[in-house]
Short mmCIF file of C-alpha atoms and ligand atoms in Angstrom, two decimals:
data_model
loop_
_atom_site.label_atom_id
_atom_site.label_comp_id
_atom_site.label_asym_id
_atom_site.label_seq_id
_atom_site.Cartn_x
_atom_site.Cartn_y
_atom_site.Cartn_z
CA UNK A 1 0.00 0.02 -0.02
CA UNK A 2 1.69 3.32 -1.03
CA UNK A 3 1.77 6.02 1.69
CA UNK A 4 1.73 9.63 0.57
CA UNK A 5 5.17 11.12 0.19
CA UNK A 6 5.33 13.54 3.23
CA UNK A 7 6.61 16.37 0.98
CA UNK A 8 3.39 16.24 -0.96
CA UNK A 9 1.21 16.87 2.09
CA UNK A 10 1.61 20.66 1.63
CA UNK A 11 0.19 20.41 -1.86
CA UNK A 12 -3.33 19.52 -0.80
CA UNK A 13 -6.10 21.98 -1.68
CA UNK A 14 -6.18 23.76 1.68
CA UNK A 15 -9.93 24.50 1.39
CA UNK A 16 -10.55 20.85 2.12
CA UNK A 17 -8.81 21.12 5.51
CA UNK A 18 -11.82 22.37 7.44
CA UNK A 19 -14.33 20.14 5.67
CA UNK A 20 -15.34 16.84 7.17
CA UNK A 21 -17.08 13.83 5.45
CA UNK A 22 -20.88 13.68 5.87
CA UNK A 23 -21.83 13.90 9.52
CA UNK A 24 -25.08 12.03 8.77
CA UNK A 25 -23.28 8.99 7.44
CA UNK A 26 -20.75 9.14 10.29
CA UNK A 27 -23.47 9.21 12.92
CA UNK A 28 -25.39 6.41 11.09
CA UNK A 29 -22.25 4.27 11.09
CA UNK A 30 -21.61 5.01 14.77
CA UNK A 31 -25.03 3.83 15.97
CA UNK A 32 -25.20 0.98 13.48
CA UNK A 33 -22.87 -1.04 15.68
CA UNK A 34 -26.05 -1.96 17.69
CA UNK A 35 -27.21 -5.06 15.69
CA UNK A 36 -30.86 -4.76 16.87
CA UNK A 37 -31.17 -1.18 15.66
CA UNK A 38 -34.38 -0.04 13.87
CA UNK A 39 -32.98 2.58 11.51
CA UNK A 40 -35.16 5.66 10.61
CA UNK A 41 -32.05 7.51 9.49
CA UNK A 42 -31.37 7.86 5.82
CA UNK A 43 -33.37 9.72 3.20
CA UNK A 44 -33.58 6.72 0.94
CA UNK A 45 -36.97 5.47 -0.40
CA UNK A 46 -37.66 1.90 0.59
CA UNK A 47 -39.79 1.35 -2.50
CA UNK A 48 -38.52 -0.29 -5.71
CA UNK A 49 -37.96 1.52 -9.01
CA UNK A 50 -41.15 1.00 -11.12
CA UNK A 51 -40.95 -1.98 -13.45
CA UNK A 52 -41.48 -0.09 -16.67
CA UNK A 53 -38.57 2.17 -15.87
CA UNK A 54 -36.27 -0.80 -15.21
CA UNK A 55 -37.39 -2.40 -18.45
CA UNK A 56 -36.52 0.74 -20.40
CA UNK A 57 -32.94 0.58 -19.11
CA UNK A 58 -32.69 -3.17 -19.89
CA UNK A 59 -33.96 -2.43 -23.39
CA UNK A 60 -31.37 0.25 -23.78
CA UNK A 61 -28.60 -2.16 -22.78
CA UNK A 62 -29.93 -4.82 -25.17
CA UNK A 63 -30.10 -2.21 -27.97
CA UNK A 64 -26.42 -1.48 -27.35
CA UNK A 65 -27.24 2.03 -26.18
CA UNK A 66 -23.79 2.18 -24.65
CA UNK A 67 -22.06 5.22 -26.07
CA UNK A 68 -21.36 8.86 -25.13
CA UNK A 69 -24.54 10.81 -25.50
CA UNK A 70 -24.79 14.51 -26.11
CA UNK A 71 -22.97 16.07 -23.11
CA UNK A 72 -25.99 17.83 -21.68
CA UNK A 73 -28.15 14.70 -22.16
CA UNK A 74 -30.07 13.18 -25.06
CA UNK A 75 -32.21 15.72 -26.82
CA UNK A 76 -35.40 13.66 -26.54
CA UNK A 77 -34.80 13.32 -22.76
CA UNK A 78 -34.24 17.00 -22.29
CA UNK A 79 -37.44 17.71 -24.31
CA UNK A 80 -39.31 15.21 -22.11
CA UNK A 81 -38.04 17.09 -19.01
CA UNK A 82 -39.12 20.41 -20.50
CA UNK A 83 -42.56 18.99 -21.27
CA UNK A 84 -42.95 17.65 -17.79
CA UNK A 85 -42.01 20.87 -16.16
CA UNK A 86 -44.40 22.78 -18.28
CA UNK A 87 -47.41 20.54 -17.69
CA UNK A 88 -46.71 19.62 -14.11
CA UNK A 89 -45.33 22.81 -12.64
CA UNK A 90 -46.14 25.43 -15.24
CA UNK A 91 -42.54 26.52 -15.69
CA UNK A 92 -41.17 26.95 -19.17
CA UNK A 93 -37.75 25.88 -20.32
CA UNK A 94 -36.47 24.92 -23.82
CA UNK A 95 -34.70 21.58 -24.10
CA UNK A 96 -31.52 23.64 -24.65
CA UNK A 97 -31.94 25.08 -21.11
CA UNK A 98 -31.85 21.66 -19.47
CA UNK A 99 -28.74 19.75 -18.44
CA UNK A 100 -28.96 16.23 -17.07
CA UNK A 101 -26.55 15.21 -14.29
CA UNK A 102 -25.51 12.37 -12.03
CA UNK A 103 -28.14 12.96 -9.35
CA UNK A 104 -29.41 16.28 -8.15
CA UNK A 105 -26.11 16.24 -6.18
CA UNK A 106 -24.16 17.07 -9.35
CA UNK A 107 -26.61 19.73 -10.41
CA UNK A 108 -25.99 21.41 -7.06
CA UNK A 109 -22.26 21.21 -7.40
CA UNK A 110 -22.29 22.53 -10.98
CA UNK A 111 -24.74 25.38 -10.22
CA UNK A 112 -22.64 26.56 -7.23
CA UNK A 113 -19.47 26.26 -9.22
CA UNK A 114 -20.98 28.39 -11.93
CA UNK A 115 -21.76 31.19 -9.47
CA UNK A 116 -19.41 31.22 -6.48
CA UNK A 117 -16.02 32.98 -6.53
CA UNK A 118 -13.71 32.85 -3.51
CA UNK A 119 -14.93 35.21 -0.84
CA UNK A 120 -18.52 35.29 -2.19
CA UNK A 121 -21.39 35.00 0.32
CA UNK A 122 -24.41 32.66 -0.11
CA UNK A 123 -27.47 32.72 2.05
CA UNK A 124 -28.69 29.39 3.43
CA UNK A 125 -31.84 29.22 5.51
CA UNK A 126 -31.31 26.37 7.95
CA UNK A 127 -32.03 23.64 9.03
CA UNK A 128 -31.36 22.31 5.51
CA UNK A 129 -29.88 19.35 3.61
CA UNK A 130 -26.21 19.26 4.48
CA UNK A 131 -24.70 19.23 1.01
CA UNK A 132 -24.75 22.90 0.05
CA UNK A 133 -22.50 24.29 2.75
CA UNK A 134 -19.41 22.06 2.16
CA UNK A 135 -19.62 22.69 -1.56
CA UNK A 136 -19.74 26.49 -1.04
CA UNK A 137 -16.70 26.15 1.29
CA UNK A 138 -14.71 24.00 -1.13
CA UNK A 139 -15.32 26.71 -3.76
CA UNK A 140 -13.93 29.34 -1.33
CA UNK A 141 -17.27 31.02 -0.65
CA UNK A 142 -18.90 31.82 2.75
CA UNK A 143 -22.25 30.70 4.08
CA UNK A 144 -24.62 33.24 5.62
CA UNK A 145 -26.74 31.09 7.88
CA UNK A 146 -30.29 32.28 8.42
CA UNK A 147 -31.96 30.58 11.34
CA UNK A 148 -35.65 29.66 10.59
CA UNK A 149 -36.34 27.84 13.82
CA UNK A 150 -38.42 30.76 15.18
CA UNK A 151 -40.54 31.17 12.04
CA UNK A 152 -42.00 27.69 11.59
CA UNK A 153 -38.78 26.52 9.90
CA UNK A 154 -39.50 28.76 6.86
CA UNK A 155 -37.59 31.60 5.36
CA UNK A 156 -39.83 34.68 5.68
CA UNK A 157 -39.63 37.84 3.51
CA UNK A 158 -38.59 39.75 6.65
CA UNK A 159 -35.75 37.28 7.50
CA UNK A 160 -34.55 37.45 3.90
CA UNK A 161 -34.66 41.26 3.68
CA UNK A 162 -32.72 41.49 6.84
CA UNK A 163 -30.01 39.07 5.63
CA UNK A 164 -29.72 40.93 2.36
CA UNK A 165 -29.43 44.23 4.15
CA UNK A 166 -26.62 42.93 6.40
CA UNK A 167 -24.82 41.14 3.56
CA UNK A 168 -25.24 43.47 0.50
CA UNK A 169 -22.60 41.44 -1.46
CA UNK A 170 -24.47 38.15 -1.40
CA UNK A 171 -24.38 36.38 -4.74
CA UNK A 172 -26.93 33.65 -4.15
CA UNK A 173 -29.59 32.15 -1.96
CA UNK A 174 -30.34 28.42 -1.57
CA UNK A 175 -33.96 27.38 -1.19
CA UNK A 176 -34.93 23.77 -0.53
CA UNK A 177 -38.69 23.57 -0.95
CA UNK A 178 -40.04 21.07 0.17
CA UNK A 179 -37.47 20.96 2.83
CA UNK A 180 -35.22 18.14 4.09
CA UNK A 181 -35.05 17.70 7.14
CA UNK A 182 -38.19 19.46 8.45
CA UNK A 183 -40.80 18.31 5.92
CA UNK A 184 -42.20 21.86 5.63
CA UNK A 185 -43.18 23.26 2.27
CA UNK A 186 -44.02 26.79 1.10
CA UNK A 187 -47.56 27.71 -0.08
CA UNK A 188 -48.11 29.52 -3.33
CA UNK A 189 -48.55 32.78 -1.41
CA UNK A 190 -45.30 32.34 0.46
CA UNK A 191 -43.37 31.54 -2.65
CA UNK A 192 -44.83 34.69 -4.32
CA UNK A 193 -43.86 36.88 -1.38
CA UNK A 194 -40.31 35.52 -1.34
CA UNK A 195 -40.13 35.92 -5.17
CA UNK A 196 -40.95 39.65 -4.70
CA UNK A 197 -38.09 40.22 -2.24
CA UNK A 198 -35.61 38.21 -4.37
CA UNK A 199 -36.63 40.13 -7.50
CA UNK A 200 -35.35 43.34 -5.91
CA UNK A 201 -31.74 42.00 -5.54
CA UNK A 202 -29.32 40.89 -8.17
CA UNK A 203 -28.83 37.45 -6.72
CA UNK A 204 -29.21 33.86 -8.02
CA UNK A 205 -31.52 31.36 -6.33
CA UNK A 206 -30.55 27.75 -6.31
CA UNK A 207 -34.06 26.17 -5.97
CA UNK A 208 -33.76 22.51 -5.02
CA UNK A 209 -37.26 21.12 -5.57
CA UNK A 210 -36.46 17.39 -5.47
CA UNK A 211 -39.30 16.67 -3.15
CA UNK A 212 -41.88 18.68 -5.24
CA UNK A 213 -43.91 15.58 -6.13
CA UNK A 214 -44.21 14.60 -2.40
CA UNK A 215 -46.40 17.37 -0.97
CA UNK A 216 -49.46 16.24 0.99
CA UNK A 217 -51.50 19.25 2.07
CA UNK A 218 -51.18 21.69 -0.75
CA UNK A 219 -49.80 21.68 -4.19
CA UNK A 220 -46.16 22.40 -4.77
CA UNK A 221 -45.62 25.86 -6.37
CA UNK A 222 -42.18 26.43 -8.06
CA UNK A 223 -40.24 29.59 -7.41
CA UNK A 224 -39.16 29.28 -11.08
CA UNK A 225 -42.70 30.31 -11.92
CA UNK A 226 -42.18 33.66 -10.25
CA UNK A 227 -38.57 34.66 -11.03
CA UNK A 228 -37.36 32.47 -13.90
CA UNK A 229 -34.55 34.88 -14.80
CA UNK A 230 -32.90 34.42 -11.34
CA UNK A 231 -33.67 30.76 -10.61
CA UNK A 232 -31.51 27.68 -11.15
CA UNK A 233 -34.14 24.92 -10.86
CA UNK A 234 -32.95 21.56 -9.60
CA UNK A 235 -34.79 18.28 -9.62
CA UNK A 236 -34.30 14.54 -10.12
CA UNK A 237 -35.86 11.10 -9.85
CA UNK A 238 -34.19 9.81 -6.64
CA UNK A 239 -37.14 10.58 -4.31
CA UNK A 240 -40.25 10.65 -6.55
CA UNK A 241 -39.35 7.39 -8.40
CA UNK A 242 -37.20 5.52 -5.80
CA UNK A 243 -34.15 5.91 -8.03
CA UNK A 244 -31.38 7.00 -5.68
CA UNK A 245 -28.94 4.42 -7.05
CA UNK A 246 -29.51 5.30 -10.65
CA UNK A 247 -27.96 8.74 -10.09
CA UNK A 248 -30.24 10.95 -12.20
CA UNK A 249 -30.96 14.62 -11.74
CA UNK A 250 -31.31 17.75 -13.85
CA UNK A 251 -30.86 21.52 -13.76
CA UNK A 252 -32.57 24.25 -15.72
CA UNK A 253 -32.08 27.99 -15.89
CA UNK A 254 -31.64 31.04 -18.15
CA UNK A 255 -29.71 30.13 -21.32
CA UNK A 256 -26.51 32.10 -20.69
CA UNK A 257 -25.67 30.48 -17.33
CA UNK A 258 -26.77 27.14 -18.67
CA UNK A 259 -24.01 27.28 -21.22
CA UNK A 260 -21.54 27.52 -18.41
CA UNK A 261 -23.16 24.74 -16.42
CA UNK A 262 -23.17 22.53 -19.52
CA UNK A 263 -19.44 23.18 -19.85
CA UNK A 264 -18.67 22.39 -16.21
CA UNK A 265 -20.68 19.21 -16.42
CA UNK A 266 -19.00 18.14 -19.64
CA UNK A 267 -15.52 18.65 -18.03
CA UNK A 268 -16.57 16.84 -14.90
CA UNK A 269 -18.36 13.72 -16.22
CA UNK A 270 -18.87 14.10 -20.00
CA UNK A 271 -22.40 12.86 -19.74
CA UNK A 272 -24.79 10.67 -17.70
CA UNK A 273 -24.71 6.88 -18.45
CA UNK A 274 -26.67 6.02 -21.62
CA UNK A 275 -29.00 3.47 -20.18
CA UNK A 276 -29.75 5.60 -17.14
CA UNK A 277 -30.94 8.25 -19.59
CA UNK A 278 -33.19 5.58 -21.25
CA UNK A 279 -34.72 4.78 -17.81
CA UNK A 280 -35.15 8.56 -17.14
CA UNK A 281 -36.79 9.16 -20.50
CA UNK A 282 -39.42 6.50 -19.61
CA UNK A 283 -39.93 7.97 -16.14
CA UNK A 284 -40.24 11.52 -17.45
CA UNK A 285 -42.66 10.39 -20.22
CA UNK A 286 -44.80 7.71 -18.63
CA UNK A 287 -44.03 7.91 -14.96
CA UNK A 288 -46.39 10.56 -13.52
CA UNK A 289 -48.63 7.81 -11.87
CA UNK A 290 -45.54 6.33 -10.10
CA UNK A 291 -44.96 9.70 -8.36
CA UNK A 292 -48.67 9.91 -7.35
CA UNK A 293 -48.50 6.36 -5.94
CA UNK A 294 -45.32 7.11 -3.92
CA UNK A 295 -46.88 10.27 -2.59
CA UNK A 296 -49.98 8.32 -1.42
CA UNK A 297 -47.81 5.86 0.41
CA UNK A 298 -45.72 8.53 2.19
CA UNK A 299 -48.78 10.45 3.06
CA UNK A 300 -50.38 7.46 4.79
CA UNK A 301 -47.03 6.99 6.68
CA UNK A 302 -46.98 10.71 7.56
CA UNK A 303 -50.55 10.29 9.08
CA UNK A 304 -49.35 7.25 11.06
CA UNK A 305 -46.28 9.07 12.36
CA UNK A 306 -48.14 12.18 13.34
CA UNK A 307 -50.98 10.34 15.09
CA UNK A 308 -48.50 8.26 17.04
CA UNK A 309 -46.54 11.37 18.06
CA UNK A 310 -49.70 13.12 19.11
CA UNK A 311 -50.63 10.16 21.29
CA UNK A 312 -47.20 10.32 22.99
CA UNK A 313 -47.56 14.09 23.54
CA UNK A 314 -44.32 14.80 21.71
CA UNK A 315 -43.74 18.16 20.03
CA UNK A 316 -42.87 17.98 16.30
CA UNK A 317 -43.03 19.90 13.12
CA UNK A 318 -45.99 18.69 11.06
CA UNK A 319 -44.54 17.46 7.73
CA UNK A 320 -46.67 18.77 4.84
CA UNK A 321 -44.26 17.05 2.41
CA UNK A 322 -41.24 14.77 1.89
CA UNK A 323 -40.69 11.66 4.08
CA UNK A 324 -39.14 13.32 7.08
CA UNK A 325 -40.45 14.38 10.52
CA UNK A 326 -38.52 16.76 12.76
CA UNK A 327 -39.13 15.95 16.38
CA UNK A 328 -38.30 18.11 19.45
CA UNK A 329 -36.18 16.19 21.91
CA UNK A 330 -37.00 15.86 25.61
CA UNK A 331 -36.22 18.90 27.76
CA UNK A 332 -34.03 16.82 29.98
CA UNK A 333 -31.49 16.85 27.11
CA UNK A 334 -31.71 20.61 26.59
CA UNK A 335 -30.44 21.13 23.05
CA UNK A 336 -28.22 18.14 22.98
CA UNK A 337 -29.79 16.22 20.10
CA UNK A 338 -26.47 14.42 19.41
CA UNK A 339 -26.37 12.80 22.83
CA UNK A 340 -30.12 12.11 22.65
CA UNK A 341 -29.58 10.30 19.38
CA UNK A 342 -26.71 8.17 20.84
CA UNK A 343 -28.60 7.20 23.97
CA UNK A 344 -31.86 6.49 22.02
CA UNK A 345 -29.91 4.04 19.84
CA UNK A 346 -28.11 2.49 22.84
CA UNK A 347 -31.08 2.18 25.27
CA UNK A 348 -33.96 1.22 22.94
CA UNK A 349 -32.36 0.50 19.55
CA UNK A 350 -33.84 3.33 17.55
CA UNK A 351 -31.76 5.09 14.97
CA UNK A 352 -32.44 8.75 14.06
CA UNK A 353 -30.41 11.73 12.88
CA UNK A 354 -29.52 14.59 15.25
CA UNK A 355 -30.99 17.89 14.02
CA UNK A 356 -27.69 19.70 14.30
CA UNK A 357 -26.51 17.78 11.22
CA UNK A 358 -28.64 20.22 9.27
CA UNK A 359 -27.27 23.40 10.80
CA UNK A 360 -27.07 24.89 14.27
CA UNK A 361 -30.70 25.96 14.10
CA UNK A 362 -31.63 22.20 14.13
CA UNK A 363 -30.19 21.70 17.62
CA UNK A 364 -32.75 20.27 20.03
CA UNK A 365 -34.47 18.24 17.34
CA UNK A 366 -34.05 14.78 15.71
CA UNK A 367 -35.04 13.83 12.19
CA UNK A 368 -36.78 10.55 11.45
CA UNK A 369 -37.28 9.22 7.95
CA UNK A 370 -40.62 7.64 7.16
CA UNK A 371 -39.27 6.17 3.97
CA UNK A 372 -39.71 2.82 5.80
CA UNK A 373 -42.53 0.22 5.91
CA UNK A 374 -45.49 0.78 8.23
CA UNK A 375 -44.35 -2.27 10.30
CA UNK A 376 -40.89 -0.81 10.75
CA UNK A 377 -42.28 2.64 11.56
CA UNK A 378 -44.67 1.27 14.11
CA UNK A 379 -41.89 -0.75 15.80
CA UNK A 380 -39.60 2.29 15.72
CA UNK A 381 -42.23 4.58 17.25
CA UNK A 382 -42.98 1.96 19.92
CA UNK A 383 -39.28 2.27 20.91
CA UNK A 384 -39.41 6.00 20.88
CA UNK A 385 -42.47 5.82 23.20
CA UNK A 386 -40.53 3.35 25.46
CA UNK A 387 -37.61 5.82 25.71
CA UNK A 388 -39.96 8.70 26.53
CA UNK A 389 -41.52 6.57 29.31
CA UNK A 390 -38.04 5.77 30.66
CA UNK A 391 -37.16 9.42 30.78
CA UNK A 392 -40.38 10.25 32.63
CA UNK A 393 -39.47 7.90 35.48
C1 PLP B 1 -32.86 18.26 -0.60
C2 PLP B 1 -32.01 17.22 -1.37
N1 PLP B 1 -31.51 17.65 -2.50
C3 PLP B 1 -30.74 16.77 -3.26
C4 PLP B 1 -30.55 15.46 -2.77
C5 PLP B 1 -29.66 14.52 -3.55
O1 PLP B 1 -30.37 13.87 -4.55
P1 PLP B 1 -29.67 12.90 -5.63
O2 PLP B 1 -29.86 11.57 -5.14
O3 PLP B 1 -30.51 13.12 -6.85
O4 PLP B 1 -28.34 13.29 -5.79
C6 PLP B 1 -31.10 14.99 -1.54
C7 PLP B 1 -30.90 13.65 -1.04
O5 PLP B 1 -31.08 13.35 0.10
C8 PLP B 1 -31.89 15.94 -0.84
O6 PLP B 1 -32.48 15.64 0.28
#
């Protein structure tokens, strides 16, 4: 096994020094040493990829669809994405303004790379999915953290105006609607009000709408409908079609910046795997029912989780979307959600994610994922109940 020549250590990209691997994965690995653990940790659908989508990929392989595609993705696929966005969310992009990527993850990286210069500030309302911050830091940017814990875990126009006033040089804002980890989603009115504030400032918005198909109590309303000239719209099939392992996502935006994103993507990966694009074409063309079915399943589980938590008298954020529930921890732990998560796993064998993994404003909460069967959820919630009983003694 070669060891790094010590003289080379100084050549590392120093921006990586302060960045740690995913805290969520690390915590999950730590508690997973308990063999009897019920894990409600990762944001991974437990459903299978729909059969007709799998068949499309198999057909692609059998047809020797195994070459480089157009770098931004096959034209018919980008057209299918544009059609979907127009009929489903009333947002209008030409196929030329769509780039397909390896998961939404790569869309997020490419978008931020196209915008952020060293020293630039980017506003992130937290708690939020933990990917954006390290990427901004790798690129030499700085995060302006806006705490939403006092406003129902939503960015309000007042909070945004205040952040923009205090940081006039901000180049971008990240919005994740519907939100991981809280399960909250913005109403049409709220999106419109935020859009009005954003429109007054020359900033980009990276709008990660990957859970858009999974809203329960109101329809999803895209920010790209309000301010298309400022939005980089990000979506994918991981959550709506249980396709995390296929690695398929896409990004759309105004044509000038999309030329740059196209170039970044081409230099990074050339293109997405051919047969994955065949599967995605099938999903984008004939897969709307799959998303409705997935949503009905998660909604039923949301109802199960919320009624059980109500019975237990536990405080939580009502998830209007996604497959996550953000639960307040017992007062005896103060804000120490990390310790709470460790002891919960150790004492009753329930695995959750500490809220601080999604930003400081998530402290005092844990996230459970209800992308798990009803049996598993029921057993997991029984264990949470047992732990709460133990604490009360
Ligand atoms: C908000 C959000 N955006 C993006 C992703 C990454 O999606 P993908 O699997 O398409 O890379 C996730 C995954 O958990 C997520 O929660």
